[in-house]
Amino acid sequence: MLDRCLVVDDHEMIRETIAIMATSLGFKESIMAIDGADAISKIFHERPSLIITDLQMEPIDGLEMLRLIRSGRYGLQHDIPIIILTANASESVIAQCIAFDVDAFLVKPVNRQALQERINQLSQQAKAKKTVEHYFDMYQQDPAKSTAFQMNGQVAFTDSDVSEFDALMKEQKPDVHVHEPVASTPQPTPAVEPVDNKKYFIKWQDRFSVGHTELDKSNMQLLDIINDTYDVIVNHEHDNHVFEDIAKRFQHYVNNHIVLEESLLSERAYPRLKMHKDMHGRLVKQAEFVMLKCQADPSFYRTDFFRLLRFWWVKHVVQEDTKYKSVFTELV
C-alpha cells in the first residue's frame, strides 16, 4: 500500500502539500500530475499504489479519470485504491463516484490527520472491486441514471421502501426529553443531581426488546447513537469530528450486531433467517453509500446519515427484529 502515491490536482500548492504529507506518512515516493490526462500517463508508467485526485480539472476531471481506470481503459490496473478530494461537489457527482467504487473521499482543505485516517482505513480494509466488464458496462450507460439509493447497480431500498419510511417518521414524533433536577425538601446532606441537557429523539421502551439481553444491549447502543446524533443536530454543533466519532460507533455497531444476531438466529434455526440476512445485506450497502457521501460532504451527516439511522431503527429493529422475540422467550 505505502509504495508510490500519485497526487492529481491542477493547483500547484495543493498538489505539492498533499504529496509532502503522503511522503511524511510513509509512502516511499509521491509523484504528481496536473490533471486527469497527465495522471493517466503517470499511472501507466509509474504504477502507483494509491491515487489522490481532485474532482474539478480540465480536460479530464477526477470523475472521468475514475471511470476510465475502473473500466480498464489504456491497460490501467482497474482496482487501484482512489481517494477523491471534494469541496463543492454536487450530490449527483458524489453518487457517480460511489457507483464506480471510489475508495474514500477527503474534504478540502486537507490536513495530515484526515489523510492519515483515510490511508489507515484503506490499509485495514480495502474496498472490494467488481470486474472490468461490470464497470465498462456502467461506463457505456448514462451516469445521470444513478440514484441516491443505488449502489453498484443494486437497489438498496426501493421507492416504496423510502415512502413507507417517510410515512412512519411523520407518525413518530421526536421524544425530546430534558432531565431536570427533582425538587425536594432540604436534607442534612443533600445529594447534588447532575443536570442532563441532552436532547433525546426516542427513549428505550420494553416493546423494543427482542427477547435476548445481549441483543437488546446492542440495540440500545444504536439508540444511543441515534440520540447523540439528534442532540448534535439540535444543538447546531459544527465540529465534523463529533459526527465522525458517532459514525465510527455506528460502524462498530453494524459489524458486531449483525455477526452476533445472525449467529444466535442460526443456532435457533430461525425460519426467516435468509430473509433477515438479505435485509442486512441491503442495509449494509446503504450504510456504505451514506458513509461515503458523508466523507465527501459532512453536511450529509445531518440529513442522510440521521435518516439512515432512523430507517434502520424503525424499519429493521422495531418492525423486523422484534418478530424473532418468541425464538428466545420460548426458551425461558
Coordinates of C-alpha atoms in Angstrom, one line a residue:
M1 CA 0.0 0.0 0.0
L2 CA 2.6 2.5 1.1
D3 CA 4.7 2.2 -2.1
R4 CA 4.1 5.1 -4.5
C5 CA 1.3 7.7 -4.2
L6 CA 0.0 9.8 -7.1
V7 CA -1.4 13.2 -6.3
V8 CA -3.5 14.8 -9.0
D9 CA -4.6 18.4 -8.7
D10 CA -4.4 21.4 -11.1
H11 CA -3.5 23.7 -8.1
E12 CA 0.3 23.6 -7.6
M13 CA 0.3 24.4 -3.9
I14 CA -2.4 21.9 -3.0
R15 CA -0.7 19.2 -5.2
E16 CA 2.7 19.7 -3.6
T17 CA 1.3 20.0 0.0
I18 CA -0.6 16.7 -0.2
A19 CA 2.4 15.0 -1.8
I20 CA 4.6 16.1 1.1
M21 CA 2.0 14.8 3.5
A22 CA 1.9 11.4 1.8
T23 CA 5.6 11.0 2.0
S24 CA 5.7 12.0 5.6
L25 CA 3.0 9.3 6.3
G26 CA 5.3 6.6 5.0
F27 CA 5.0 6.5 1.2
K28 CA 8.3 5.7 -0.4
E29 CA 7.6 8.2 -3.2
S30 CA 5.0 10.8 -4.1
I31 CA 4.5 11.6 -7.8
M32 CA 2.3 14.4 -9.1
A33 CA 0.0 15.1 -12.1
I34 CA -1.6 18.4 -13.1
D35 CA -4.9 16.9 -14.4
G36 CA -6.6 13.6 -15.4
A37 CA -4.9 13.3 -18.7
D38 CA -1.4 13.7 -17.2
A39 CA -2.5 11.3 -14.4
I40 CA -3.4 8.5 -16.8
S41 CA 0.1 8.7 -18.4
K42 CA 1.7 8.6 -14.9
I43 CA -0.5 5.7 -13.8
F44 CA 0.5 3.7 -16.9
H45 CA 4.3 4.3 -16.5
E46 CA 4.7 4.7 -12.7
R47 CA 2.1 2.1 -11.4
P48 CA 1.2 3.9 -8.2
S49 CA -0.3 2.0 -5.2
L50 CA -2.7 4.9 -4.3
I51 CA -4.2 7.8 -6.2
I52 CA -5.4 11.0 -4.5
T53 CA -7.2 13.2 -7.0
D54 CA -9.2 16.4 -7.2
L55 CA -12.6 16.4 -9.0
Q56 CA -12.6 19.7 -10.9
M57 CA -9.9 19.6 -13.6
E58 CA -9.6 20.1 -17.4
P59 CA -9.5 18.3 -19.8
I60 CA -10.2 15.1 -17.8
D61 CA -11.7 15.6 -14.4
G62 CA -11.4 13.3 -11.4
L63 CA -14.7 11.5 -12.0
E64 CA -13.9 10.8 -15.6
M65 CA -10.5 9.5 -14.6
L66 CA -12.1 7.2 -12.0
R67 CA -14.5 5.9 -14.6
L68 CA -11.6 5.3 -17.1
I69 CA -9.5 3.5 -14.5
R70 CA -12.3 1.2 -13.3
S71 CA -13.2 0.4 -16.9
G72 CA -9.7 -0.8 -17.5
R73 CA -9.0 1.6 -20.3
Y74 CA -5.5 2.1 -21.6
G75 CA -4.4 -1.1 -19.9
L76 CA -4.6 0.5 -16.4
Q77 CA -4.9 -1.5 -13.3
H78 CA -8.6 -1.1 -12.6
D79 CA -8.7 -1.8 -8.9
I80 CA -6.2 0.9 -7.7
P81 CA -7.3 2.5 -4.4
I82 CA -8.6 6.0 -5.2
I83 CA -9.3 8.9 -2.8
I84 CA -11.2 11.8 -4.3
L85 CA -10.8 15.4 -2.9
T86 CA -14.1 17.3 -2.7
A87 CA -15.0 20.9 -2.0
N88 CA -18.4 21.8 -3.5
A89 CA -19.3 18.6 -5.4
S90 CA -22.9 18.0 -6.2
E91 CA -24.8 15.1 -4.8
S92 CA -25.2 13.5 -8.2
V93 CA -21.4 13.7 -8.8
I94 CA -20.7 12.1 -5.4
A95 CA -23.2 9.3 -6.3
Q96 CA -21.5 8.7 -9.6
C97 CA -18.1 8.4 -7.8
I98 CA -19.5 5.9 -5.4
A99 CA -21.1 3.9 -8.2
F100 CA -17.6 3.5 -9.7
D101 CA -16.3 2.4 -6.3
V102 CA -14.2 5.3 -5.2
D103 CA -12.4 4.1 -2.0
A104 CA -12.8 7.2 0.1
F105 CA -13.3 11.0 0.0
L106 CA -11.4 13.8 1.6
V107 CA -12.8 17.3 2.1
K108 CA -10.6 20.3 1.2
P109 CA -8.6 21.8 2.7
V110 CA -6.8 18.5 3.5
N111 CA -4.9 18.1 6.8
R112 CA -2.4 15.5 7.8
Q113 CA -4.6 13.8 10.3
A114 CA -7.5 13.4 7.9
L115 CA -5.2 12.0 5.2
Q116 CA -3.7 9.5 7.7
E117 CA -7.2 8.3 8.8
R118 CA -8.2 7.6 5.2
I119 CA -4.9 5.8 4.4
N120 CA -5.3 3.7 7.6
Q121 CA -8.9 3.0 6.6
L122 CA -7.8 1.6 3.2
S123 CA -4.9 -0.3 4.7
Q124 CA -7.1 -2.1 7.2
Q125 CA -10.0 -2.9 4.9
A126 CA -9.5 -2.5 1.2
K127 CA -12.8 -2.0 -0.7
A128 CA -13.7 -4.9 -2.9
K129 CA -13.9 -4.1 -6.6
K130 CA -16.1 -5.5 -9.4
T131 CA -14.8 -6.9 -12.7
V132 CA -13.6 -4.6 -15.5
E133 CA -16.7 -5.7 -17.5
H134 CA -19.0 -4.5 -14.8
Y135 CA -17.5 -1.0 -14.8
F136 CA -17.2 -1.0 -18.6
D137 CA -21.0 -1.7 -18.9
M138 CA -21.7 1.2 -16.5
Y139 CA -19.4 3.5 -18.4
Q140 CA -21.4 2.9 -21.6
Q141 CA -24.6 4.0 -19.8
D142 CA -25.7 7.5 -18.9
P143 CA -24.3 8.1 -15.4
A144 CA -27.2 10.5 -14.7
K145 CA -29.4 7.5 -14.3
S146 CA -27.7 6.7 -11.0
T147 CA -29.9 7.4 -7.9
A148 CA -29.1 8.1 -4.3
F149 CA -30.5 4.7 -3.4
Q150 CA -28.4 2.6 -5.8
M151 CA -25.0 1.1 -5.2
N152 CA -23.1 -0.9 -7.8
G153 CA -26.3 -1.3 -9.8
Q154 CA -28.2 -2.9 -7.0
V155 CA -31.1 -1.2 -5.4
A156 CA -30.6 -1.0 -1.6
F157 CA -34.1 0.5 -1.0
T158 CA -36.9 0.8 -3.4
D159 CA -39.0 4.0 -3.8
S160 CA -41.8 2.3 -1.9
D161 CA -39.5 1.5 1.0
V162 CA -38.5 5.1 1.3
S163 CA -42.1 6.3 1.0
E164 CA -43.1 3.9 3.8
F165 CA -40.2 5.1 5.9
D166 CA -41.2 8.8 5.4
A167 CA -44.8 8.0 6.5
L168 CA -43.5 6.2 9.6
M169 CA -41.3 9.1 10.6
K170 CA -44.2 11.5 10.3
E171 CA -46.2 9.4 12.7
Q172 CA -43.3 9.1 15.1
K173 CA -42.6 12.5 16.6
P174 CA -39.2 13.0 18.3
D175 CA -39.4 12.2 22.0
V176 CA -37.5 15.3 23.2
H177 CA -36.6 14.8 26.8
V178 CA -34.6 17.0 29.1
H179 CA -33.8 15.7 32.6
E180 CA -34.3 18.4 35.3
P181 CA -33.1 18.0 38.9
V182 CA -36.0 16.9 41.1
A183 CA -37.1 19.5 43.7
S184 CA -37.1 18.1 47.2
T185 CA -37.2 19.2 50.8
P186 CA -33.8 20.2 52.3
Q187 CA -31.8 17.2 53.6
P188 CA -29.0 17.2 56.2
T189 CA -26.6 16.1 53.4
P190 CA -28.3 16.8 50.1
A191 CA -27.1 14.9 47.1
V192 CA -26.5 17.2 44.1
E193 CA -28.2 15.8 41.0
P194 CA -26.3 16.4 37.7
V195 CA -28.3 18.2 35.1
D196 CA -28.6 16.4 31.8
N197 CA -29.5 18.8 29.0
K198 CA -29.2 16.2 26.3
K199 CA -32.0 16.1 23.7
Y200 CA -33.4 12.6 23.1
F201 CA -35.0 11.6 19.8
I202 CA -36.6 8.5 21.3
K203 CA -36.2 6.6 24.6
W204 CA -35.9 2.8 25.1
Q205 CA -39.1 1.0 25.8
D206 CA -39.9 -2.6 26.7
R207 CA -41.7 -3.0 23.3
F208 CA -38.3 -2.6 21.6
S209 CA -36.9 -5.8 23.3
V210 CA -36.1 -8.7 21.0
G211 CA -36.1 -11.2 23.9
H212 CA -32.3 -11.6 24.2
T213 CA -30.3 -9.5 26.7
E214 CA -27.2 -9.2 24.7
L215 CA -29.0 -8.2 21.5
D216 CA -31.1 -5.7 23.5
K217 CA -27.9 -4.1 24.8
S218 CA -26.5 -3.9 21.3
N219 CA -29.7 -2.2 20.0
M220 CA -29.5 0.2 23.0
Q221 CA -26.1 1.2 21.6
L222 CA -27.8 2.0 18.3
L223 CA -30.4 4.1 20.1
D224 CA -27.6 6.0 21.9
I225 CA -26.1 6.7 18.5
I226 CA -29.4 8.0 17.2
N227 CA -30.0 10.2 20.2
D228 CA -26.4 11.5 20.2
T229 CA -26.7 12.4 16.5
Y230 CA -30.0 14.1 17.2
D231 CA -28.5 16.0 20.1
V232 CA -25.7 17.3 18.0
I233 CA -28.1 18.4 15.2
V234 CA -30.4 20.2 17.7
N235 CA -27.5 22.0 19.4
H236 CA -26.2 23.1 16.0
E237 CA -22.7 21.8 16.6
H238 CA -20.5 22.4 13.6
D239 CA -17.5 20.2 14.6
N240 CA -17.4 17.4 11.9
H241 CA -15.2 15.4 14.2
V242 CA -18.2 14.8 16.5
F243 CA -20.1 13.3 13.7
E244 CA -17.2 11.2 12.5
D245 CA -16.8 9.8 16.0
I246 CA -20.5 8.9 16.1
A247 CA -20.2 7.3 12.6
K248 CA -17.3 5.1 13.9
R249 CA -19.6 3.9 16.7
F250 CA -22.3 3.1 14.2
Q251 CA -19.9 1.1 12.1
H252 CA -18.8 -0.8 15.2
Y253 CA -22.4 -1.5 16.0
V254 CA -23.2 -2.7 12.4
N255 CA -20.2 -5.1 12.3
N256 CA -20.7 -6.6 15.8
H257 CA -24.5 -6.7 15.9
I258 CA -25.0 -8.4 12.6
V259 CA -22.5 -11.2 13.4
L260 CA -24.0 -11.7 16.8
E261 CA -27.6 -11.7 15.6
E262 CA -27.1 -14.0 12.7
S263 CA -25.1 -16.4 14.8
L264 CA -27.8 -16.6 17.5
L265 CA -30.7 -16.9 15.0
S266 CA -28.8 -19.6 13.1
E267 CA -28.4 -21.6 16.3
R268 CA -32.1 -21.5 16.9
A269 CA -33.0 -22.3 13.2
Y270 CA -35.0 -19.1 12.8
P271 CA -37.3 -19.7 9.8
R272 CA -36.9 -16.1 8.5
L273 CA -33.1 -16.1 8.7
K274 CA -32.4 -16.0 5.0
M275 CA -34.8 -13.0 4.6
H276 CA -33.2 -11.4 7.6
K277 CA -29.7 -11.8 6.1
D278 CA -30.8 -10.4 2.8
M279 CA -32.1 -7.3 4.6
H280 CA -28.8 -7.0 6.5
G281 CA -27.1 -7.0 3.1
R282 CA -29.2 -4.2 1.8
L283 CA -28.8 -2.2 5.0
V284 CA -25.0 -2.6 4.9
K285 CA -24.9 -1.5 1.2
Q286 CA -26.9 1.6 2.0
A287 CA -24.8 2.4 5.1
E288 CA -21.6 2.2 3.0
F289 CA -23.2 4.5 0.4
V290 CA -24.2 7.1 3.1
M291 CA -20.9 7.0 4.9
L292 CA -19.0 7.7 1.7
K293 CA -21.4 10.6 1.0
C294 CA -20.6 12.0 4.4
Q295 CA -16.9 11.7 3.7
A296 CA -17.4 13.7 0.6
D297 CA -19.7 16.3 2.2
P298 CA -20.1 16.3 6.0
S299 CA -23.4 18.2 5.7
F300 CA -24.9 14.8 4.9
Y301 CA -24.4 13.7 8.5
R302 CA -27.3 16.0 9.4
T303 CA -29.6 14.6 6.6
D304 CA -28.8 11.3 5.0
F305 CA -26.9 9.8 8.0
F306 CA -29.6 10.7 10.5
R307 CA -32.2 9.4 8.1
L308 CA -30.4 6.1 7.7
L309 CA -30.2 5.7 11.5
R310 CA -33.9 6.3 11.9
F311 CA -34.7 4.0 8.9
W312 CA -32.5 1.2 10.5
W313 CA -34.3 1.6 13.8
V314 CA -37.9 1.8 12.7
K315 CA -37.8 -0.4 9.6
H316 CA -35.4 -3.1 10.9
V317 CA -35.1 -3.1 14.7
V318 CA -38.7 -2.2 15.6
Q319 CA -40.5 -3.9 12.6
E320 CA -38.3 -6.8 11.8
D321 CA -36.1 -7.8 14.7
T322 CA -39.0 -7.9 17.2
K323 CA -40.5 -10.7 15.0
Y324 CA -37.9 -13.2 16.3
K325 CA -38.6 -12.4 20.0
S326 CA -40.5 -15.7 20.5
V327 CA -37.4 -17.6 19.4
F328 CA -35.7 -16.6 22.7
T329 CA -38.7 -16.2 25.0
E330 CA -39.8 -19.8 24.3
L331 CA -36.5 -20.9 26.0
V332 CA -37.2 -19.1 29.2

